[in-house]
Amino acid sequence: ATVGGAIGGAAVLGHASAPILSGVLAFASAALLYLVTEELLTEAHETDDTNLHVIMFFAGFLFLYTLEGLR
């Protein structure tokens, strides 16, 4: 599965533009940060998450990362 994902990702994103690559990397980084926050920090489970919290987290991270890629 890992090798197949690497080959598929290289085929799909091999000739992508800088903003597209920035968006993909931003999403992957946000997903990893979210995983760490939700699964490894016990304080994160003291209150219930809403969909708005999750959406704003990913949207903010994607926005900032894409701005950095455009610079």
Coordinates of C-alpha atoms in Angstrom, one line a residue:
A1 CA 0.0 0.0 0.0
T2 CA 2.8 2.4 0.8
V3 CA 4.6 1.8 -2.5
G4 CA 1.4 2.0 -4.4
G5 CA 0.6 5.3 -2.7
A6 CA 4.0 6.7 -3.5
I7 CA 3.9 5.7 -7.1
G8 CA 0.3 7.0 -7.5
G9 CA 1.1 10.3 -5.8
A10 CA 4.2 10.8 -8.0
A11 CA 2.1 10.1 -11.1
V12 CA -0.7 12.5 -10.1
L13 CA 1.4 15.3 -8.6
G14 CA 4.6 14.9 -10.6
H15 CA 3.9 17.9 -12.8
A16 CA 1.6 19.9 -10.5
S17 CA 2.0 23.6 -10.1
A18 CA 3.4 25.2 -6.9
P19 CA 0.0 26.2 -5.5
I20 CA -1.3 22.7 -5.9
L21 CA 1.7 21.2 -4.2
S22 CA 1.5 23.8 -1.4
G23 CA -2.2 22.8 -0.8
V24 CA -1.4 19.1 -0.7
L25 CA 1.5 19.6 1.7
A26 CA -0.6 21.9 3.8
F27 CA -3.4 19.4 4.1
A28 CA -1.0 16.6 4.9
S29 CA 0.7 18.7 7.6
A30 CA -2.6 19.8 9.1
A31 CA -3.8 16.2 9.2
L32 CA -0.7 15.2 11.1
L33 CA -1.0 18.1 13.5
Y34 CA -4.7 17.2 14.1
L35 CA -3.8 13.6 14.7
V36 CA -1.2 14.6 17.3
T37 CA -3.6 17.0 19.0
E38 CA -6.5 14.6 19.1
E39 CA -4.8 11.3 19.9
L40 CA -1.7 12.2 22.0
L41 CA -2.8 15.1 24.1
T42 CA -5.2 14.2 26.9
E43 CA -6.3 17.8 27.3
A44 CA -7.8 17.8 23.8
H45 CA -10.5 15.4 24.9
E46 CA -11.8 17.5 27.8
T47 CA -14.3 19.3 25.6
D48 CA -16.3 18.0 22.6
D49 CA -15.1 19.0 19.1
T50 CA -17.5 20.5 16.7
N51 CA -17.3 20.3 12.9
L52 CA -16.6 24.1 12.9
H53 CA -13.4 23.7 15.0
V54 CA -12.1 21.0 12.7
I55 CA -12.9 22.9 9.5
M56 CA -11.4 26.1 10.8
F57 CA -8.2 24.3 11.8
F58 CA -7.7 22.8 8.4
A59 CA -8.8 25.9 6.5
G60 CA -6.4 28.2 8.5
F61 CA -3.5 25.9 8.0
L62 CA -4.2 25.5 4.3
F63 CA -4.5 29.2 3.9
L64 CA -1.2 30.0 5.6
Y65 CA 0.7 27.3 3.9
T66 CA -0.6 28.3 0.5
L67 CA 0.3 31.9 1.1
E68 CA 3.9 30.7 1.9
G69 CA 4.0 28.7 -1.3
L70 CA 2.9 31.8 -3.4
R71 CA 5.7 34.0 -1.9

